[in-house]
Amino acid sequence: MTVAGKMPMTSKPAELNYDGHKIEFAVTEGSEGERGIDINKLRDATGLVTIDNGFMNTAATSSAVTFLDGEKGILRYRGYPIEELAEKSTFIEVSYLLLYGELPTAARLKWFEGQIAKHSETKEGIKTIIKAFPKDAHPMGVASAAIVALSGFYPEYAEGDLTEAQKDEVFPQLMAQLKNIAAFQHRASQGKDLIEAQPKKFDYVTDFLFQMTGKDVDPEVSKALNILLILHADHEQNCSTSSVRLVGSSKAN
């Protein structure tokens, strides 16, 4: 669970009366009107901790990336309604939006696409790992192993926090490699030769479909997959996001 936005403080605090003492806690408000009690000082002030099985009452962080309300059918990326993005944007543009906080200008989009193309070649060792799995191996298991293995081929990114310049390399690099890994796994599971990326010939989504099938791609199929990728680009604070944030916070590789 997250609280959307930067969480400004409300004027009225929450009060806890315990053992003859009254402790006040700030109440913050997200961009969608949701409110949360900031209990960061609870343990220092009282010696107590909270018990919240399943974290059903806990907002793990504040975020300006995604707002999701499944019951009301609302999904926004960086404040943009998903309907607008699905109609007017490409998956690459939406990926840039999620990563950098704003939709790209024409110049930045050209740069981003160029960076993805620059990193479109996958190391032979990664291909060997993918082909070593049984044909009936679960795709996520293969993808996980290949993605983890990338750190061994790019050790310069494995130590410490990334600089802004390194992020400009890593973000498009992962975009390129994830596409290749997914397509390679699909081909390997069918016992077929792997098809290299052709970024000079195809757009990102069409290239992915060609890498999987080796056949001409129907523009309508490419358009449909583009929309599906936009819809699934981010899902707020789900289980996988929580796991990555938890492990990443310890600076583990």
PDB file of C-alpha atoms in Angstrom:
ATOM      1  CA  MET A   1       0.000   0.000   0.000  1.00  0.00           C
ATOM      2  CA  THR A   2       1.220   3.508  -0.780  1.00  0.00           C
ATOM      3  CA  VAL A   3      -0.064   7.006  -0.206  1.00  0.00           C
ATOM      4  CA  ALA A   4       0.047   8.967  -3.446  1.00  0.00           C
ATOM      5  CA  GLY A   5       1.977  12.195  -3.716  1.00  0.00           C
ATOM      6  CA  LYS A   6       4.290  14.040  -1.326  1.00  0.00           C
ATOM      7  CA  MET A   7       1.942  13.772   1.655  1.00  0.00           C
ATOM      8  CA  PRO A   8       1.493  17.311   3.063  1.00  0.00           C
ATOM      9  CA  MET A   9       0.649  17.557   6.744  1.00  0.00           C
ATOM     10  CA  THR A  10      -2.919  18.228   7.873  1.00  0.00           C
ATOM     11  CA  SER A  11      -3.593  20.761  10.620  1.00  0.00           C
ATOM     12  CA  LYS A  12      -5.115  18.279  13.064  1.00  0.00           C
ATOM     13  CA  PRO A  13      -2.784  15.619  14.510  1.00  0.00           C
ATOM     14  CA  ALA A  14      -3.761  12.180  15.790  1.00  0.00           C
ATOM     15  CA  GLU A  15      -3.460  11.570  19.533  1.00  0.00           C
ATOM     16  CA  LEU A  16      -2.461   8.433  21.411  1.00  0.00           C
ATOM     17  CA  ASN A  17      -3.128   8.214  25.133  1.00  0.00           C
ATOM     18  CA  TYR A  18      -0.974   5.566  26.767  1.00  0.00           C
ATOM     19  CA  ASP A  19       0.266   5.008  30.299  1.00  0.00           C
ATOM     20  CA  GLY A  20      -0.743   8.486  31.394  1.00  0.00           C
ATOM     21  CA  HIS A  21       0.927  10.236  28.487  1.00  0.00           C
ATOM     22  CA  LYS A  22      -0.548  11.873  25.396  1.00  0.00           C
ATOM     23  CA  ILE A  23       1.520  11.650  22.217  1.00  0.00           C
ATOM     24  CA  GLU A  24       0.626  13.479  19.028  1.00  0.00           C
ATOM     25  CA  PHE A  25       1.344  12.124  15.562  1.00  0.00           C
ATOM     26  CA  ALA A  26       1.189  14.091  12.341  1.00  0.00           C
ATOM     27  CA  VAL A  27      -1.555  13.168   9.879  1.00  0.00           C
ATOM     28  CA  THR A  28      -0.506  13.370   6.247  1.00  0.00           C
ATOM     29  CA  GLU A  29      -2.713  13.587   3.180  1.00  0.00           C
ATOM     30  CA  GLY A  30      -2.031  12.141  -0.252  1.00  0.00           C
ATOM     31  CA  SER A  31      -2.934  13.624  -3.616  1.00  0.00           C
ATOM     32  CA  GLU A  32      -6.109  11.524  -3.808  1.00  0.00           C
ATOM     33  CA  GLY A  33      -7.394  12.649  -0.396  1.00  0.00           C
ATOM     34  CA  GLU A  34      -6.273   9.535   1.468  1.00  0.00           C
ATOM     35  CA  ARG A  35      -4.888  10.149   4.957  1.00  0.00           C
ATOM     36  CA  GLY A  36      -2.256   8.389   7.006  1.00  0.00           C
ATOM     37  CA  ILE A  37      -0.884   8.689  10.531  1.00  0.00           C
ATOM     38  CA  ASP A  38       2.885   9.175  10.588  1.00  0.00           C
ATOM     39  CA  ILE A  39       4.101   6.895  13.406  1.00  0.00           C
ATOM     40  CA  ASN A  40       7.841   7.239  12.779  1.00  0.00           C
ATOM     41  CA  LYS A  41       8.388   8.515  16.337  1.00  0.00           C
ATOM     42  CA  LEU A  42       6.126   5.912  18.007  1.00  0.00           C
ATOM     43  CA  ARG A  43       8.866   3.634  19.315  1.00  0.00           C
ATOM     44  CA  ASP A  44      11.085   6.435  20.574  1.00  0.00           C
ATOM     45  CA  ALA A  45       8.164   8.123  22.315  1.00  0.00           C
ATOM     46  CA  THR A  46       6.495   5.063  23.838  1.00  0.00           C
ATOM     47  CA  GLY A  47       8.733   2.025  23.448  1.00  0.00           C
ATOM     48  CA  LEU A  48       5.894   0.402  21.496  1.00  0.00           C
ATOM     49  CA  VAL A  49       5.732  -0.998  17.983  1.00  0.00           C
ATOM     50  CA  THR A  50       2.667  -1.741  15.867  1.00  0.00           C
ATOM     51  CA  ILE A  51       1.313  -5.155  14.869  1.00  0.00           C
ATOM     52  CA  ASP A  52      -0.353  -5.137  11.457  1.00  0.00           C
ATOM     53  CA  ASN A  53      -0.613  -8.618   9.996  1.00  0.00           C
ATOM     54  CA  GLY A  54      -0.420  -8.459   6.221  1.00  0.00           C
ATOM     55  CA  PHE A  55       0.243  -4.698   6.396  1.00  0.00           C
ATOM     56  CA  MET A  56      -3.409  -4.110   5.528  1.00  0.00           C
ATOM     57  CA  ASN A  57      -3.386  -0.834   7.471  1.00  0.00           C
ATOM     58  CA  THR A  58       0.128   0.279   6.577  1.00  0.00           C
ATOM     59  CA  ALA A  59       1.246   2.569   3.764  1.00  0.00           C
ATOM     60  CA  ALA A  60       4.848   1.491   3.208  1.00  0.00           C
ATOM     61  CA  THR A  61       5.895   4.688   1.477  1.00  0.00           C
ATOM     62  CA  SER A  62       4.739   7.845  -0.251  1.00  0.00           C
ATOM     63  CA  SER A  63       4.966   7.764  -4.025  1.00  0.00           C
ATOM     64  CA  ALA A  64       4.304  10.066  -6.957  1.00  0.00           C
ATOM     65  CA  VAL A  65       4.700   7.271  -9.528  1.00  0.00           C
ATOM     66  CA  THR A  66       1.441   5.325  -9.643  1.00  0.00           C
ATOM     67  CA  PHE A  67      -2.012   5.579  -8.126  1.00  0.00           C
ATOM     68  CA  LEU A  68      -4.201   2.483  -8.324  1.00  0.00           C
ATOM     69  CA  ASP A  69      -7.726   1.979  -7.036  1.00  0.00           C
ATOM     70  CA  GLY A  70      -8.962  -1.301  -8.442  1.00  0.00           C
ATOM     71  CA  GLU A  71     -12.395  -1.032  -6.862  1.00  0.00           C
ATOM     72  CA  LYS A  72     -13.045   2.274  -8.630  1.00  0.00           C
ATOM     73  CA  GLY A  73     -11.193   1.330 -11.815  1.00  0.00           C
ATOM     74  CA  ILE A  74      -8.627   4.116 -11.480  1.00  0.00           C
ATOM     75  CA  LEU A  75      -5.031   3.820 -12.679  1.00  0.00           C
ATOM     76  CA  ARG A  76      -2.753   6.823 -13.085  1.00  0.00           C
ATOM     77  CA  TYR A  77       0.934   7.035 -13.929  1.00  0.00           C
ATOM     78  CA  ARG A  78       2.555  10.253 -12.701  1.00  0.00           C
ATOM     79  CA  GLY A  79      -0.907  11.808 -12.588  1.00  0.00           C
ATOM     80  CA  TYR A  80      -1.865  10.831 -16.154  1.00  0.00           C
ATOM     81  CA  PRO A  81      -5.039   8.713 -16.519  1.00  0.00           C
ATOM     82  CA  ILE A  82      -4.267   5.313 -18.019  1.00  0.00           C
ATOM     83  CA  GLU A  83      -6.979   5.850 -20.642  1.00  0.00           C
ATOM     84  CA  GLU A  84      -5.152   8.901 -21.988  1.00  0.00           C
ATOM     85  CA  LEU A  85      -1.781   7.171 -22.054  1.00  0.00           C
ATOM     86  CA  ALA A  86      -3.146   4.040 -23.732  1.00  0.00           C
ATOM     87  CA  GLU A  87      -4.765   6.140 -26.449  1.00  0.00           C
ATOM     88  CA  LYS A  88      -2.035   8.679 -27.140  1.00  0.00           C
ATOM     89  CA  SER A  89       1.313   7.226 -26.036  1.00  0.00           C
ATOM     90  CA  THR A  90       3.613   4.333 -26.829  1.00  0.00           C
ATOM     91  CA  PHE A  91       5.011   1.878 -24.316  1.00  0.00           C
ATOM     92  CA  ILE A  92       8.437   3.504 -24.660  1.00  0.00           C
ATOM     93  CA  GLU A  93       6.988   6.944 -23.892  1.00  0.00           C
ATOM     94  CA  VAL A  94       5.152   5.583 -20.848  1.00  0.00           C
ATOM     95  CA  SER A  95       8.299   3.797 -19.663  1.00  0.00           C
ATOM     96  CA  TYR A  96      10.173   7.088 -19.880  1.00  0.00           C
ATOM     97  CA  LEU A  97       7.356   8.766 -17.939  1.00  0.00           C
ATOM     98  CA  LEU A  98       7.561   6.212 -15.132  1.00  0.00           C
ATOM     99  CA  LEU A  99      11.351   6.384 -14.962  1.00  0.00           C
ATOM    100  CA  TYR A 100      11.901  10.128 -15.294  1.00  0.00           C
ATOM    101  CA  GLY A 101       8.624  11.620 -14.049  1.00  0.00           C
ATOM    102  CA  GLU A 102       7.501  13.323 -17.252  1.00  0.00           C
ATOM    103  CA  LEU A 103       6.610  12.437 -20.811  1.00  0.00           C
ATOM    104  CA  PRO A 104       9.578  12.817 -23.158  1.00  0.00           C
ATOM    105  CA  THR A 105       9.982  15.646 -25.611  1.00  0.00           C
ATOM    106  CA  ALA A 106      10.650  14.635 -29.208  1.00  0.00           C
ATOM    107  CA  ALA A 107      14.375  15.088 -28.608  1.00  0.00           C
ATOM    108  CA  ARG A 108      14.398  13.054 -25.393  1.00  0.00           C
ATOM    109  CA  LEU A 109      12.321  10.299 -26.977  1.00  0.00           C
ATOM    110  CA  LYS A 110      14.809  10.064 -29.839  1.00  0.00           C
ATOM    111  CA  TRP A 111      17.642   9.890 -27.301  1.00  0.00           C
ATOM    112  CA  PHE A 112      15.876   7.207 -25.228  1.00  0.00           C
ATOM    113  CA  GLU A 113      15.102   5.053 -28.256  1.00  0.00           C
ATOM    114  CA  GLY A 114      18.698   5.495 -29.396  1.00  0.00           C
ATOM    115  CA  GLN A 115      20.002   4.346 -26.021  1.00  0.00           C
ATOM    116  CA  ILE A 116      17.787   1.255 -26.120  1.00  0.00           C
ATOM    117  CA  ALA A 117      19.057   0.467 -29.618  1.00  0.00           C
ATOM    118  CA  LYS A 118      22.637   0.982 -28.424  1.00  0.00           C
ATOM    119  CA  HIS A 119      22.175  -1.750 -25.804  1.00  0.00           C
ATOM    120  CA  SER A 120      20.195  -4.137 -28.011  1.00  0.00           C
ATOM    121  CA  GLU A 121      22.906  -6.811 -28.157  1.00  0.00           C
ATOM    122  CA  THR A 122      22.781  -9.494 -25.465  1.00  0.00           C
ATOM    123  CA  LYS A 123      25.931 -11.156 -24.141  1.00  0.00           C
ATOM    124  CA  GLU A 124      26.527 -14.716 -25.332  1.00  0.00           C
ATOM    125  CA  GLY A 125      26.784 -15.870 -21.721  1.00  0.00           C
ATOM    126  CA  ILE A 126      23.216 -14.719 -21.050  1.00  0.00           C
ATOM    127  CA  LYS A 127      21.998 -16.604 -24.108  1.00  0.00           C
ATOM    128  CA  THR A 128      23.816 -19.717 -22.894  1.00  0.00           C
ATOM    129  CA  ILE A 129      22.061 -19.480 -19.530  1.00  0.00           C
ATOM    130  CA  ILE A 130      18.662 -19.193 -21.206  1.00  0.00           C
ATOM    131  CA  LYS A 131      19.292 -22.125 -23.550  1.00  0.00           C
ATOM    132  CA  ALA A 132      20.547 -24.280 -20.656  1.00  0.00           C
ATOM    133  CA  PHE A 133      17.087 -24.429 -19.078  1.00  0.00           C
ATOM    134  CA  PRO A 134      14.669 -27.264 -19.909  1.00  0.00           C
ATOM    135  CA  LYS A 135      12.135 -26.360 -22.570  1.00  0.00           C
ATOM    136  CA  ASP A 136       9.298 -26.625 -20.065  1.00  0.00           C
ATOM    137  CA  ALA A 137      10.958 -24.355 -17.479  1.00  0.00           C
ATOM    138  CA  HIS A 138       8.707 -21.587 -16.189  1.00  0.00           C
ATOM    139  CA  PRO A 139       9.363 -18.340 -18.115  1.00  0.00           C
ATOM    140  CA  MET A 140       9.674 -16.284 -14.920  1.00  0.00           C
ATOM    141  CA  GLY A 141      12.335 -18.616 -13.549  1.00  0.00           C
ATOM    142  CA  VAL A 142      14.371 -18.294 -16.731  1.00  0.00           C
ATOM    143  CA  ALA A 143      13.901 -14.531 -16.857  1.00  0.00           C
ATOM    144  CA  SER A 144      14.871 -14.123 -13.195  1.00  0.00           C
ATOM    145  CA  ALA A 145      18.080 -16.116 -13.652  1.00  0.00           C
ATOM    146  CA  ALA A 146      19.055 -14.189 -16.777  1.00  0.00           C
ATOM    147  CA  ILE A 147      18.349 -10.799 -15.212  1.00  0.00           C
ATOM    148  CA  VAL A 148      20.336 -11.621 -12.075  1.00  0.00           C
ATOM    149  CA  ALA A 149      23.191 -12.813 -14.293  1.00  0.00           C
ATOM    150  CA  LEU A 150      23.361  -9.400 -15.977  1.00  0.00           C
ATOM    151  CA  SER A 151      25.059  -7.989 -12.874  1.00  0.00           C
ATOM    152  CA  GLY A 152      27.981 -10.325 -13.518  1.00  0.00           C
ATOM    153  CA  PHE A 153      28.460  -8.895 -16.988  1.00  0.00           C
ATOM    154  CA  TYR A 154      28.101  -5.271 -15.895  1.00  0.00           C
ATOM    155  CA  PRO A 155      29.920  -5.110 -12.523  1.00  0.00           C
ATOM    156  CA  GLU A 156      30.352  -1.342 -12.788  1.00  0.00           C
ATOM    157  CA  TYR A 157      26.681  -0.965 -11.864  1.00  0.00           C
ATOM    158  CA  ALA A 158      26.709  -3.424  -8.966  1.00  0.00           C
ATOM    159  CA  GLU A 159      28.477  -1.305  -6.359  1.00  0.00           C
ATOM    160  CA  GLY A 160      26.811   1.541  -4.484  1.00  0.00           C
ATOM    161  CA  ASP A 161      24.088   3.924  -5.601  1.00  0.00           C
ATOM    162  CA  LEU A 162      23.853   4.727  -9.284  1.00  0.00           C
ATOM    163  CA  THR A 163      24.777   8.213 -10.425  1.00  0.00           C
ATOM    164  CA  GLU A 164      22.377  10.099 -12.693  1.00  0.00           C
ATOM    165  CA  ALA A 165      24.684   9.386 -15.629  1.00  0.00           C
ATOM    166  CA  GLN A 166      24.683   5.670 -14.797  1.00  0.00           C
ATOM    167  CA  LYS A 167      20.891   5.662 -14.592  1.00  0.00           C
ATOM    168  CA  ASP A 168      20.805   7.081 -18.113  1.00  0.00           C
ATOM    169  CA  GLU A 169      22.755   3.992 -19.170  1.00  0.00           C
ATOM    170  CA  VAL A 170      21.055   1.371 -17.003  1.00  0.00           C
ATOM    171  CA  PHE A 171      17.410   2.305 -17.644  1.00  0.00           C
ATOM    172  CA  PRO A 172      17.492   1.849 -21.447  1.00  0.00           C
ATOM    173  CA  GLN A 173      19.908  -1.055 -21.093  1.00  0.00           C
ATOM    174  CA  LEU A 174      17.385  -2.954 -18.980  1.00  0.00           C
ATOM    175  CA  MET A 175      14.609  -2.037 -21.408  1.00  0.00           C
ATOM    176  CA  ALA A 176      16.615  -3.595 -24.225  1.00  0.00           C
ATOM    177  CA  GLN A 177      17.734  -6.665 -22.301  1.00  0.00           C
ATOM    178  CA  LEU A 178      14.339  -7.495 -20.794  1.00  0.00           C
ATOM    179  CA  LYS A 179      12.807  -7.562 -24.265  1.00  0.00           C
ATOM    180  CA  ASN A 180      15.549  -9.815 -25.575  1.00  0.00           C
ATOM    181  CA  ILE A 181      15.460 -12.157 -22.590  1.00  0.00           C
ATOM    182  CA  ALA A 182      11.688 -12.615 -22.867  1.00  0.00           C
ATOM    183  CA  ALA A 183      11.874 -13.276 -26.613  1.00  0.00           C
ATOM    184  CA  PHE A 184      14.884 -15.593 -26.274  1.00  0.00           C
ATOM    185  CA  GLN A 185      13.155 -17.625 -23.563  1.00  0.00           C
ATOM    186  CA  HIS A 186      10.104 -18.060 -25.775  1.00  0.00           C
ATOM    187  CA  ARG A 187      12.201 -19.256 -28.708  1.00  0.00           C
ATOM    188  CA  ALA A 188      14.347 -21.549 -26.560  1.00  0.00           C
ATOM    189  CA  SER A 189      11.255 -23.165 -25.028  1.00  0.00           C
ATOM    190  CA  GLN A 190      10.241 -24.187 -28.555  1.00  0.00           C
ATOM    191  CA  GLY A 191      13.692 -25.452 -29.487  1.00  0.00           C
ATOM    192  CA  LYS A 192      14.142 -22.682 -32.056  1.00  0.00           C
ATOM    193  CA  ASP A 193      17.105 -20.447 -32.847  1.00  0.00           C
ATOM    194  CA  LEU A 194      17.219 -17.111 -31.059  1.00  0.00           C
ATOM    195  CA  ILE A 195      16.468 -14.019 -33.134  1.00  0.00           C
ATOM    196  CA  GLU A 196      18.520 -10.906 -32.487  1.00  0.00           C
ATOM    197  CA  ALA A 197      16.929  -7.497 -31.989  1.00  0.00           C
ATOM    198  CA  GLN A 198      16.588  -5.254 -35.028  1.00  0.00           C
ATOM    199  CA  PRO A 199      16.019  -1.764 -33.581  1.00  0.00           C
ATOM    200  CA  LYS A 200      16.906  -0.039 -36.856  1.00  0.00           C
ATOM    201  CA  LYS A 201      14.109  -1.901 -38.629  1.00  0.00           C
ATOM    202  CA  PHE A 202      11.310  -2.135 -36.058  1.00  0.00           C
ATOM    203  CA  ASP A 203       9.870  -0.178 -33.165  1.00  0.00           C
ATOM    204  CA  TYR A 204      10.288  -1.706 -29.699  1.00  0.00           C
ATOM    205  CA  VAL A 205       7.039  -3.704 -29.523  1.00  0.00           C
ATOM    206  CA  THR A 206       7.111  -4.856 -33.145  1.00  0.00           C
ATOM    207  CA  ASP A 207      10.721  -5.930 -32.712  1.00  0.00           C
ATOM    208  CA  PHE A 208       9.751  -8.002 -29.675  1.00  0.00           C
ATOM    209  CA  LEU A 209       7.006  -9.778 -31.612  1.00  0.00           C
ATOM    210  CA  PHE A 210       9.354 -10.435 -34.530  1.00  0.00           C
ATOM    211  CA  GLN A 211      11.999 -11.822 -32.172  1.00  0.00           C
ATOM    212  CA  MET A 212       9.444 -14.259 -30.782  1.00  0.00           C
ATOM    213  CA  THR A 213       7.908 -15.400 -34.064  1.00  0.00           C
ATOM    214  CA  GLY A 214      10.365 -14.645 -36.870  1.00  0.00           C
ATOM    215  CA  LYS A 215       7.359 -13.646 -38.971  1.00  0.00           C
ATOM    216  CA  ASP A 216       5.926 -10.413 -40.317  1.00  0.00           C
ATOM    217  CA  VAL A 217       4.018  -8.630 -37.560  1.00  0.00           C
ATOM    218  CA  ASP A 218       0.430  -7.495 -38.006  1.00  0.00           C
ATOM    219  CA  PRO A 219       0.313  -3.770 -37.055  1.00  0.00           C
ATOM    220  CA  GLU A 220      -2.943  -4.340 -35.169  1.00  0.00           C
ATOM    221  CA  VAL A 221      -1.311  -7.048 -33.047  1.00  0.00           C
ATOM    222  CA  SER A 222       1.617  -4.745 -32.315  1.00  0.00           C
ATOM    223  CA  LYS A 223      -0.795  -1.958 -31.360  1.00  0.00           C
ATOM    224  CA  ALA A 224      -2.732  -4.273 -29.040  1.00  0.00           C
ATOM    225  CA  LEU A 225       0.438  -5.483 -27.311  1.00  0.00           C
ATOM    226  CA  ASN A 226       1.620  -1.890 -26.951  1.00  0.00           C
ATOM    227  CA  ILE A 227      -1.562  -1.079 -25.003  1.00  0.00           C
ATOM    228  CA  LEU A 228      -1.257  -4.224 -22.875  1.00  0.00           C
ATOM    229  CA  LEU A 229       2.319  -3.342 -21.953  1.00  0.00           C
ATOM    230  CA  ILE A 230       1.217   0.159 -20.956  1.00  0.00           C
ATOM    231  CA  LEU A 231      -1.537  -1.265 -18.747  1.00  0.00           C
ATOM    232  CA  HIS A 232       0.912  -3.611 -17.021  1.00  0.00           C
ATOM    233  CA  ALA A 233       3.876  -1.225 -16.847  1.00  0.00           C
ATOM    234  CA  ASP A 234       3.463  -0.538 -13.131  1.00  0.00           C
ATOM    235  CA  HIS A 235       1.196  -1.819 -10.371  1.00  0.00           C
ATOM    236  CA  GLU A 236       1.987   0.440  -7.440  1.00  0.00           C
ATOM    237  CA  GLN A 237       3.198  -1.269  -4.244  1.00  0.00           C
ATOM    238  CA  ASN A 238       2.511  -4.907  -5.119  1.00  0.00           C
ATOM    239  CA  CYS A 239       4.337  -7.941  -3.721  1.00  0.00           C
ATOM    240  CA  SER A 240       7.213  -7.901  -6.205  1.00  0.00           C
ATOM    241  CA  THR A 241       7.744  -4.150  -5.803  1.00  0.00           C
ATOM    242  CA  SER A 242       7.750  -4.491  -2.025  1.00  0.00           C
ATOM    243  CA  SER A 243      10.290  -7.323  -2.214  1.00  0.00           C
ATOM    244  CA  VAL A 244      12.650  -5.394  -4.484  1.00  0.00           C
ATOM    245  CA  ARG A 245      12.412  -2.254  -2.343  1.00  0.00           C
ATOM    246  CA  LEU A 246      13.072  -4.260   0.825  1.00  0.00           C
ATOM    247  CA  VAL A 247      16.114  -6.054  -0.585  1.00  0.00           C
ATOM    248  CA  GLY A 248      17.370  -2.979  -2.425  1.00  0.00           C
ATOM    249  CA  SER A 249      17.222  -0.847   0.723  1.00  0.00           C
ATOM    250  CA  SER A 250      19.960  -3.041   2.215  1.00  0.00           C
ATOM    251  CA  LYS A 251      22.176  -2.301  -0.832  1.00  0.00           C
ATOM    252  CA  ALA A 252      22.259  -6.016  -1.641  1.00  0.00           C
ATOM    253  CA  ASN A 253      23.305  -6.859  -5.192  1.00  0.00           C
TER     254      ASN A 253
END
